[in-house]
Amino acid sequence: NAGVTQTPKFRILKIGQSMTLQCTQDMNHNYMYWYRQDPGMGLKLIYYSVGAGITDKGEVPNGYNVSRSTTEDFPLRLELAAPSQTSVYFCASSLVYNEQFFGPGTRLTVL
Amino acid sequence: AQTVTQSQPEMSVQEAETVTLSCTYDTSESNYYLFWYKQPPSRQMILVIRQEAYKQQNATENRFSVNFQKAAKSFSLKISDSQLGDTAMYFCAFIFSGGSNYKLTFGKGTLLTVNP
């Protein structure tokens, strides 16, 4: 099993550009999550999904959108990138209430 | 809302010694899970140990053990025989095990440095 994979690993965006962060898991987990981690801070939940077609907002959803058309994939869309979105983004998946398995992260810089 | 507090932003320990990282949490729920995650310089988040709130026995995983005090809402992590590879950021996390709340709440982390 590859576990949770994320692409790209690094990305630099200009202000106002858009991009999609990809996340795929091969563990057949229903629950998937997107977090951001700012320097020296813990993880903050952006969006989560409890199954295909079902998504909900976390703590910091503004400026982001998600979709979940399959169990395996949970892409995160950034529209109109802003410097405040410079962060490391982690995707995770889990069975309900169990440990969350994390991807390797995407380091995003918005200039 | 649940909150998780890690009061030690940084700690250091000598190789082969024992260190304890503190975590307290605030919740009105009685059924929940607690976790310690490790984030080494590679940034990969790795589960270290997990504790179910309904279990009185403290969880252990090799050199890692917890001291879970439910009444005090305390969940500390003890690392025995510290190794250089234990150098990492450690996050305490909480999830309520009921209803429709599937969100993991993290503390801000403790940076642990193991010195040779």
PDB file of C-alpha atoms in Angstrom:
ATOM      1  CA  ASN A   1       0.000   0.000   0.000  1.00  0.00           C
ATOM      2  CA  ALA A   2       1.212   3.482  -0.843  1.00  0.00           C
ATOM      3  CA  GLY A   3      -0.925   4.932   1.981  1.00  0.00           C
ATOM      4  CA  VAL A   4      -1.716   8.615   1.481  1.00  0.00           C
ATOM      5  CA  THR A   5       0.005  10.345  -1.409  1.00  0.00           C
ATOM      6  CA  GLN A   6       0.058  14.061  -2.164  1.00  0.00           C
ATOM      7  CA  THR A   7       1.165  16.019  -5.179  1.00  0.00           C
ATOM      8  CA  PRO A   8       2.981  18.278  -5.702  1.00  0.00           C
ATOM      9  CA  LYS A   9       5.615  18.296  -2.929  1.00  0.00           C
ATOM     10  CA  PHE A  10       6.472  21.949  -3.474  1.00  0.00           C
ATOM     11  CA  ARG A  11       4.830  24.807  -5.313  1.00  0.00           C
ATOM     12  CA  ILE A  12       5.317  28.530  -5.681  1.00  0.00           C
ATOM     13  CA  LEU A  13       2.286  30.565  -6.729  1.00  0.00           C
ATOM     14  CA  LYS A  14       1.848  34.191  -7.592  1.00  0.00           C
ATOM     15  CA  ILE A  15      -0.868  36.183  -5.858  1.00  0.00           C
ATOM     16  CA  GLY A  16      -4.192  35.599  -7.579  1.00  0.00           C
ATOM     17  CA  GLN A  17      -3.261  32.295  -9.193  1.00  0.00           C
ATOM     18  CA  SER A  18      -5.210  29.117  -8.561  1.00  0.00           C
ATOM     19  CA  MET A  19      -4.133  25.531  -8.093  1.00  0.00           C
ATOM     20  CA  THR A  20      -5.311  22.119  -6.956  1.00  0.00           C
ATOM     21  CA  LEU A  21      -3.501  20.021  -4.391  1.00  0.00           C
ATOM     22  CA  GLN A  22      -4.046  16.340  -5.073  1.00  0.00           C
ATOM     23  CA  CYS A  23      -4.568  13.694  -2.397  1.00  0.00           C
ATOM     24  CA  THR A  24      -5.126   9.973  -2.906  1.00  0.00           C
ATOM     25  CA  GLN A  25      -5.383   7.118  -0.429  1.00  0.00           C
ATOM     26  CA  ASP A  26      -5.451   3.396  -1.136  1.00  0.00           C
ATOM     27  CA  MET A  27      -6.629   2.145   2.263  1.00  0.00           C
ATOM     28  CA  ASN A  28     -10.352   2.356   1.492  1.00  0.00           C
ATOM     29  CA  HIS A  29     -10.851   4.903   4.280  1.00  0.00           C
ATOM     30  CA  ASN A  30     -14.125   6.772   4.298  1.00  0.00           C
ATOM     31  CA  TYR A  31     -12.789   9.767   6.199  1.00  0.00           C
ATOM     32  CA  MET A  32     -10.389  12.224   4.634  1.00  0.00           C
ATOM     33  CA  TYR A  33      -9.052  15.556   5.873  1.00  0.00           C
ATOM     34  CA  TRP A  34      -7.077  18.574   4.758  1.00  0.00           C
ATOM     35  CA  TYR A  35      -4.920  20.461   7.255  1.00  0.00           C
ATOM     36  CA  ARG A  36      -2.582  23.393   7.048  1.00  0.00           C
ATOM     37  CA  GLN A  37       0.426  23.860   9.270  1.00  0.00           C
ATOM     38  CA  ASP A  38       1.906  27.314   9.647  1.00  0.00           C
ATOM     39  CA  PRO A  39       5.478  27.711  10.978  1.00  0.00           C
ATOM     40  CA  GLY A  40       5.765  26.826  14.659  1.00  0.00           C
ATOM     41  CA  MET A  41       2.099  25.917  14.894  1.00  0.00           C
ATOM     42  CA  GLY A  42      -0.040  22.832  15.114  1.00  0.00           C
ATOM     43  CA  LEU A  43      -2.358  21.628  12.396  1.00  0.00           C
ATOM     44  CA  LYS A  44      -5.582  23.402  11.571  1.00  0.00           C
ATOM     45  CA  LEU A  45      -8.400  21.612   9.805  1.00  0.00           C
ATOM     46  CA  ILE A  46      -9.475  23.165   6.514  1.00  0.00           C
ATOM     47  CA  TYR A  47     -12.069  20.692   5.202  1.00  0.00           C
ATOM     48  CA  TYR A  48     -13.011  17.110   5.790  1.00  0.00           C
ATOM     49  CA  SER A  49     -15.102  14.418   4.150  1.00  0.00           C
ATOM     50  CA  VAL A  50     -16.921  11.434   5.629  1.00  0.00           C
ATOM     51  CA  GLY A  51     -17.457   9.732   2.294  1.00  0.00           C
ATOM     52  CA  ALA A  52     -17.795  10.237  -1.429  1.00  0.00           C
ATOM     53  CA  GLY A  53     -20.034  13.206  -2.140  1.00  0.00           C
ATOM     54  CA  ILE A  54     -19.989  14.481   1.467  1.00  0.00           C
ATOM     55  CA  THR A  55     -17.733  17.316   2.608  1.00  0.00           C
ATOM     56  CA  ASP A  56     -17.797  19.821   5.447  1.00  0.00           C
ATOM     57  CA  LYS A  57     -15.861  22.846   6.637  1.00  0.00           C
ATOM     58  CA  GLY A  58     -13.222  22.757   9.312  1.00  0.00           C
ATOM     59  CA  GLU A  59     -11.697  25.626  11.278  1.00  0.00           C
ATOM     60  CA  VAL A  60     -10.149  27.601   8.412  1.00  0.00           C
ATOM     61  CA  PRO A  61     -12.081  26.953   5.157  1.00  0.00           C
ATOM     62  CA  ASN A  62     -12.000  30.459   3.661  1.00  0.00           C
ATOM     63  CA  GLY A  63     -10.159  30.603   0.342  1.00  0.00           C
ATOM     64  CA  TYR A  64     -10.387  26.862  -0.272  1.00  0.00           C
ATOM     65  CA  ASN A  65     -12.753  24.403  -1.882  1.00  0.00           C
ATOM     66  CA  VAL A  66     -12.908  20.614  -1.935  1.00  0.00           C
ATOM     67  CA  SER A  67     -14.729  17.843  -3.708  1.00  0.00           C
ATOM     68  CA  ARG A  68     -14.952  14.113  -3.107  1.00  0.00           C
ATOM     69  CA  SER A  69     -16.188  12.186  -6.111  1.00  0.00           C
ATOM     70  CA  THR A  70     -14.484   8.903  -5.173  1.00  0.00           C
ATOM     71  CA  THR A  71     -13.427   7.192  -1.945  1.00  0.00           C
ATOM     72  CA  GLU A  72      -9.776   7.456  -2.954  1.00  0.00           C
ATOM     73  CA  ASP A  73      -9.403  11.093  -3.975  1.00  0.00           C
ATOM     74  CA  PHE A  74      -9.875  14.333  -2.064  1.00  0.00           C
ATOM     75  CA  PRO A  75      -8.444  17.335  -3.961  1.00  0.00           C
ATOM     76  CA  LEU A  76      -8.095  20.763  -2.366  1.00  0.00           C
ATOM     77  CA  ARG A  77      -8.611  23.779  -4.593  1.00  0.00           C
ATOM     78  CA  LEU A  78      -7.071  27.179  -3.874  1.00  0.00           C
ATOM     79  CA  GLU A  79      -8.745  30.036  -5.698  1.00  0.00           C
ATOM     80  CA  LEU A  80      -7.083  33.442  -5.932  1.00  0.00           C
ATOM     81  CA  ALA A  81      -4.009  32.568  -3.891  1.00  0.00           C
ATOM     82  CA  ALA A  82      -2.974  35.035  -1.175  1.00  0.00           C
ATOM     83  CA  PRO A  83       0.260  35.303   0.866  1.00  0.00           C
ATOM     84  CA  SER A  84      -1.718  34.191   3.947  1.00  0.00           C
ATOM     85  CA  GLN A  85      -2.092  30.791   2.293  1.00  0.00           C
ATOM     86  CA  THR A  86       1.652  30.182   2.411  1.00  0.00           C
ATOM     87  CA  SER A  87       1.831  27.029   4.524  1.00  0.00           C
ATOM     88  CA  VAL A  88       2.433  23.307   4.522  1.00  0.00           C
ATOM     89  CA  TYR A  89      -0.671  21.342   3.580  1.00  0.00           C
ATOM     90  CA  PHE A  90      -1.331  17.832   4.813  1.00  0.00           C
ATOM     91  CA  CYS A  91      -3.932  15.389   3.644  1.00  0.00           C
ATOM     92  CA  ALA A  92      -4.983  12.559   5.972  1.00  0.00           C
ATOM     93  CA  SER A  93      -7.374   9.645   5.985  1.00  0.00           C
ATOM     94  CA  SER A  94      -8.830   7.354   8.610  1.00  0.00           C
ATOM     95  CA  LEU A  95     -11.444   4.902   9.674  1.00  0.00           C
ATOM     96  CA  VAL A  96     -13.846   6.618  12.020  1.00  0.00           C
ATOM     97  CA  TYR A  97     -12.259   7.650  15.348  1.00  0.00           C
ATOM     98  CA  ASN A  98      -9.089   5.755  14.561  1.00  0.00           C
ATOM     99  CA  GLU A  99      -5.655   7.124  13.897  1.00  0.00           C
ATOM    100  CA  GLN A 100      -5.308   9.420  10.941  1.00  0.00           C
ATOM    101  CA  PHE A 101      -2.726   8.475   8.341  1.00  0.00           C
ATOM    102  CA  PHE A 102      -0.990  11.497   6.891  1.00  0.00           C
ATOM    103  CA  GLY A 103       0.503  12.209   3.507  1.00  0.00           C
ATOM    104  CA  PRO A 104       4.004  13.712   3.184  1.00  0.00           C
ATOM    105  CA  GLY A 105       2.716  17.270   2.810  1.00  0.00           C
ATOM    106  CA  THR A 106       2.854  20.004   0.177  1.00  0.00           C
ATOM    107  CA  ARG A 107       4.894  23.131   0.870  1.00  0.00           C
ATOM    108  CA  LEU A 108       3.151  26.062  -0.784  1.00  0.00           C
ATOM    109  CA  THR A 109       4.574  29.559  -1.083  1.00  0.00           C
ATOM    110  CA  VAL A 110       2.486  32.454  -2.392  1.00  0.00           C
ATOM    111  CA  LEU A 111       4.484  35.473  -3.545  1.00  0.00           C
TER     112      LEU A 111
ATOM    113  CA  ALA B   1     -15.311  22.922  21.954  1.00  0.00           C
ATOM    114  CA  GLN B   2     -12.303  20.804  22.752  1.00  0.00           C
ATOM    115  CA  THR B   3      -8.925  22.386  23.394  1.00  0.00           C
ATOM    116  CA  VAL B   4      -5.525  20.744  23.724  1.00  0.00           C
ATOM    117  CA  THR B   5      -2.677  22.495  25.522  1.00  0.00           C
ATOM    118  CA  GLN B   6       0.991  21.608  25.387  1.00  0.00           C
ATOM    119  CA  SER B   7       2.735  23.891  27.866  1.00  0.00           C
ATOM    120  CA  GLN B   8       6.325  23.071  26.855  1.00  0.00           C
ATOM    121  CA  PRO B   9       7.225  24.653  23.503  1.00  0.00           C
ATOM    122  CA  GLU B  10      10.707  23.115  23.596  1.00  0.00           C
ATOM    123  CA  MET B  11      12.522  20.455  25.564  1.00  0.00           C
ATOM    124  CA  SER B  12      15.874  18.759  25.369  1.00  0.00           C
ATOM    125  CA  VAL B  13      17.226  15.503  26.752  1.00  0.00           C
ATOM    126  CA  GLN B  14      20.478  13.604  26.686  1.00  0.00           C
ATOM    127  CA  GLU B  15      20.653  10.410  24.699  1.00  0.00           C
ATOM    128  CA  ALA B  16      19.614   7.338  26.747  1.00  0.00           C
ATOM    129  CA  GLU B  17      17.781   9.440  29.344  1.00  0.00           C
ATOM    130  CA  THR B  18      14.039   9.670  29.981  1.00  0.00           C
ATOM    131  CA  VAL B  19      11.866  12.653  29.160  1.00  0.00           C
ATOM    132  CA  THR B  20       8.189  13.431  29.738  1.00  0.00           C
ATOM    133  CA  LEU B  21       6.113  15.709  27.522  1.00  0.00           C
ATOM    134  CA  SER B  22       2.979  17.268  28.983  1.00  0.00           C
ATOM    135  CA  CYS B  23      -0.476  17.601  27.488  1.00  0.00           C
ATOM    136  CA  THR B  24      -3.743  18.747  29.005  1.00  0.00           C
ATOM    137  CA  TYR B  25      -7.095  18.934  27.318  1.00  0.00           C
ATOM    138  CA  ASP B  26     -10.474  20.377  28.016  1.00  0.00           C
ATOM    139  CA  THR B  27     -13.683  18.598  27.119  1.00  0.00           C
ATOM    140  CA  SER B  28     -17.087  17.938  28.557  1.00  0.00           C
ATOM    141  CA  GLU B  29     -17.310  14.605  26.772  1.00  0.00           C
ATOM    142  CA  SER B  30     -16.613  11.268  28.447  1.00  0.00           C
ATOM    143  CA  ASN B  31     -15.841   9.153  25.379  1.00  0.00           C
ATOM    144  CA  TYR B  32     -12.865  10.136  23.314  1.00  0.00           C
ATOM    145  CA  TYR B  33      -9.456   9.116  22.018  1.00  0.00           C
ATOM    146  CA  LEU B  34      -6.114  10.746  22.627  1.00  0.00           C
ATOM    147  CA  PHE B  35      -3.038  10.495  20.439  1.00  0.00           C
ATOM    148  CA  TRP B  36       0.587  11.510  20.364  1.00  0.00           C
ATOM    149  CA  TYR B  37       1.989  12.204  16.916  1.00  0.00           C
ATOM    150  CA  LYS B  38       5.638  12.732  16.055  1.00  0.00           C
ATOM    151  CA  GLN B  39       6.801  15.035  13.250  1.00  0.00           C
ATOM    152  CA  PRO B  40      10.522  14.678  12.485  1.00  0.00           C
ATOM    153  CA  PRO B  41      12.381  17.131  10.222  1.00  0.00           C
ATOM    154  CA  SER B  42      11.039  15.215   7.220  1.00  0.00           C
ATOM    155  CA  ARG B  43       7.616  16.691   8.200  1.00  0.00           C
ATOM    156  CA  GLN B  44       5.906  13.293   7.992  1.00  0.00           C
ATOM    157  CA  MET B  45       3.295  12.926  10.740  1.00  0.00           C
ATOM    158  CA  ILE B  46       3.730   9.585  12.503  1.00  0.00           C
ATOM    159  CA  LEU B  47       1.452   8.130  15.162  1.00  0.00           C
ATOM    160  CA  VAL B  48       3.409   7.342  18.324  1.00  0.00           C
ATOM    161  CA  ILE B  49       0.713   6.104  20.675  1.00  0.00           C
ATOM    162  CA  ARG B  50      -3.056   6.081  21.160  1.00  0.00           C
ATOM    163  CA  GLN B  51      -5.255   5.933  24.275  1.00  0.00           C
ATOM    164  CA  GLU B  52      -8.975   5.230  24.499  1.00  0.00           C
ATOM    165  CA  ALA B  53     -10.568   7.247  27.300  1.00  0.00           C
ATOM    166  CA  TYR B  54     -12.629   4.299  28.530  1.00  0.00           C
ATOM    167  CA  LYS B  55      -9.483   2.272  29.218  1.00  0.00           C
ATOM    168  CA  GLN B  56      -7.909   2.780  32.626  1.00  0.00           C
ATOM    169  CA  GLN B  57      -4.686   1.073  31.639  1.00  0.00           C
ATOM    170  CA  ASN B  58      -2.046   3.398  30.235  1.00  0.00           C
ATOM    171  CA  ALA B  59      -0.971   2.646  26.677  1.00  0.00           C
ATOM    172  CA  THR B  60       2.610   1.617  25.931  1.00  0.00           C
ATOM    173  CA  GLU B  61       4.524   1.161  22.695  1.00  0.00           C
ATOM    174  CA  ASN B  62       8.077  -0.026  23.204  1.00  0.00           C
ATOM    175  CA  ARG B  63       9.985   2.954  24.674  1.00  0.00           C
ATOM    176  CA  PHE B  64       6.913   5.202  24.622  1.00  0.00           C
ATOM    177  CA  SER B  65       4.284   5.216  27.339  1.00  0.00           C
ATOM    178  CA  VAL B  66       1.587   7.564  28.529  1.00  0.00           C
ATOM    179  CA  ASN B  67       0.305   8.689  31.886  1.00  0.00           C
ATOM    180  CA  PHE B  68      -3.420   9.182  31.317  1.00  0.00           C
ATOM    181  CA  GLN B  69      -5.215  10.942  34.160  1.00  0.00           C
ATOM    182  CA  LYS B  70      -8.838  11.267  33.035  1.00  0.00           C
ATOM    183  CA  ALA B  71     -10.095  13.225  36.021  1.00  0.00           C
ATOM    184  CA  ALA B  72      -7.256  15.712  35.684  1.00  0.00           C
ATOM    185  CA  LYS B  73      -7.604  15.726  31.869  1.00  0.00           C
ATOM    186  CA  SER B  74      -3.913  15.075  31.512  1.00  0.00           C
ATOM    187  CA  PHE B  75      -2.144  12.917  28.924  1.00  0.00           C
ATOM    188  CA  SER B  76       1.636  13.005  29.201  1.00  0.00           C
ATOM    189  CA  LEU B  77       4.094  11.081  27.023  1.00  0.00           C
ATOM    190  CA  LYS B  78       7.169   9.429  28.509  1.00  0.00           C
ATOM    191  CA  ILE B  79      10.046   8.509  26.252  1.00  0.00           C
ATOM    192  CA  SER B  80      12.540   6.114  27.816  1.00  0.00           C
ATOM    193  CA  ASP B  81      16.097   5.497  26.618  1.00  0.00           C
ATOM    194  CA  SER B  82      15.892   8.522  24.303  1.00  0.00           C
ATOM    195  CA  GLN B  83      17.510   8.133  20.905  1.00  0.00           C
ATOM    196  CA  LEU B  84      18.780  10.710  18.430  1.00  0.00           C
ATOM    197  CA  GLY B  85      16.000   9.667  16.069  1.00  0.00           C
ATOM    198  CA  ASP B  86      13.438  10.803  18.628  1.00  0.00           C
ATOM    199  CA  THR B  87      14.328  14.404  17.816  1.00  0.00           C
ATOM    200  CA  ALA B  88      11.067  15.791  16.436  1.00  0.00           C
ATOM    201  CA  MET B  89       8.045  17.942  17.080  1.00  0.00           C
ATOM    202  CA  TYR B  90       5.498  16.054  19.173  1.00  0.00           C
ATOM    203  CA  PHE B  91       1.795  16.837  18.951  1.00  0.00           C
ATOM    204  CA  CYS B  92      -0.903  15.779  21.359  1.00  0.00           C
ATOM    205  CA  ALA B  93      -4.324  15.321  19.738  1.00  0.00           C
ATOM    206  CA  PHE B  94      -7.913  14.629  20.785  1.00  0.00           C
ATOM    207  CA  ILE B  95     -10.967  13.259  19.002  1.00  0.00           C
ATOM    208  CA  PHE B  96     -14.446  12.871  20.390  1.00  0.00           C
ATOM    209  CA  SER B  97     -15.770   9.375  19.733  1.00  0.00           C
ATOM    210  CA  GLY B  98     -19.432  10.018  19.192  1.00  0.00           C
ATOM    211  CA  GLY B  99     -22.013  11.916  17.248  1.00  0.00           C
ATOM    212  CA  SER B 100     -20.945  13.613  14.048  1.00  0.00           C
ATOM    213  CA  ASN B 101     -17.695  15.151  15.243  1.00  0.00           C
ATOM    214  CA  TYR B 102     -14.878  13.542  13.307  1.00  0.00           C
ATOM    215  CA  LYS B 103     -12.350  16.260  13.867  1.00  0.00           C
ATOM    216  CA  LEU B 104      -8.951  15.770  15.436  1.00  0.00           C
ATOM    217  CA  THR B 105      -7.907  18.715  17.619  1.00  0.00           C
ATOM    218  CA  PHE B 106      -4.154  19.255  17.920  1.00  0.00           C
ATOM    219  CA  GLY B 107      -2.034  21.036  20.476  1.00  0.00           C
ATOM    220  CA  LYS B 108       0.634  23.468  19.288  1.00  0.00           C
ATOM    221  CA  GLY B 109       3.405  20.948  19.747  1.00  0.00           C
ATOM    222  CA  THR B 110       6.585  20.421  21.759  1.00  0.00           C
ATOM    223  CA  LEU B 111       9.923  20.452  19.974  1.00  0.00           C
ATOM    224  CA  LEU B 112      12.081  17.724  21.504  1.00  0.00           C
ATOM    225  CA  THR B 113      15.818  17.670  20.873  1.00  0.00           C
ATOM    226  CA  VAL B 114      17.837  14.629  21.861  1.00  0.00           C
ATOM    227  CA  ASN B 115      21.484  15.524  22.407  1.00  0.00           C
ATOM    228  CA  PRO B 116      24.359  13.061  21.960  1.00  0.00           C
TER     229      PRO B 116
END
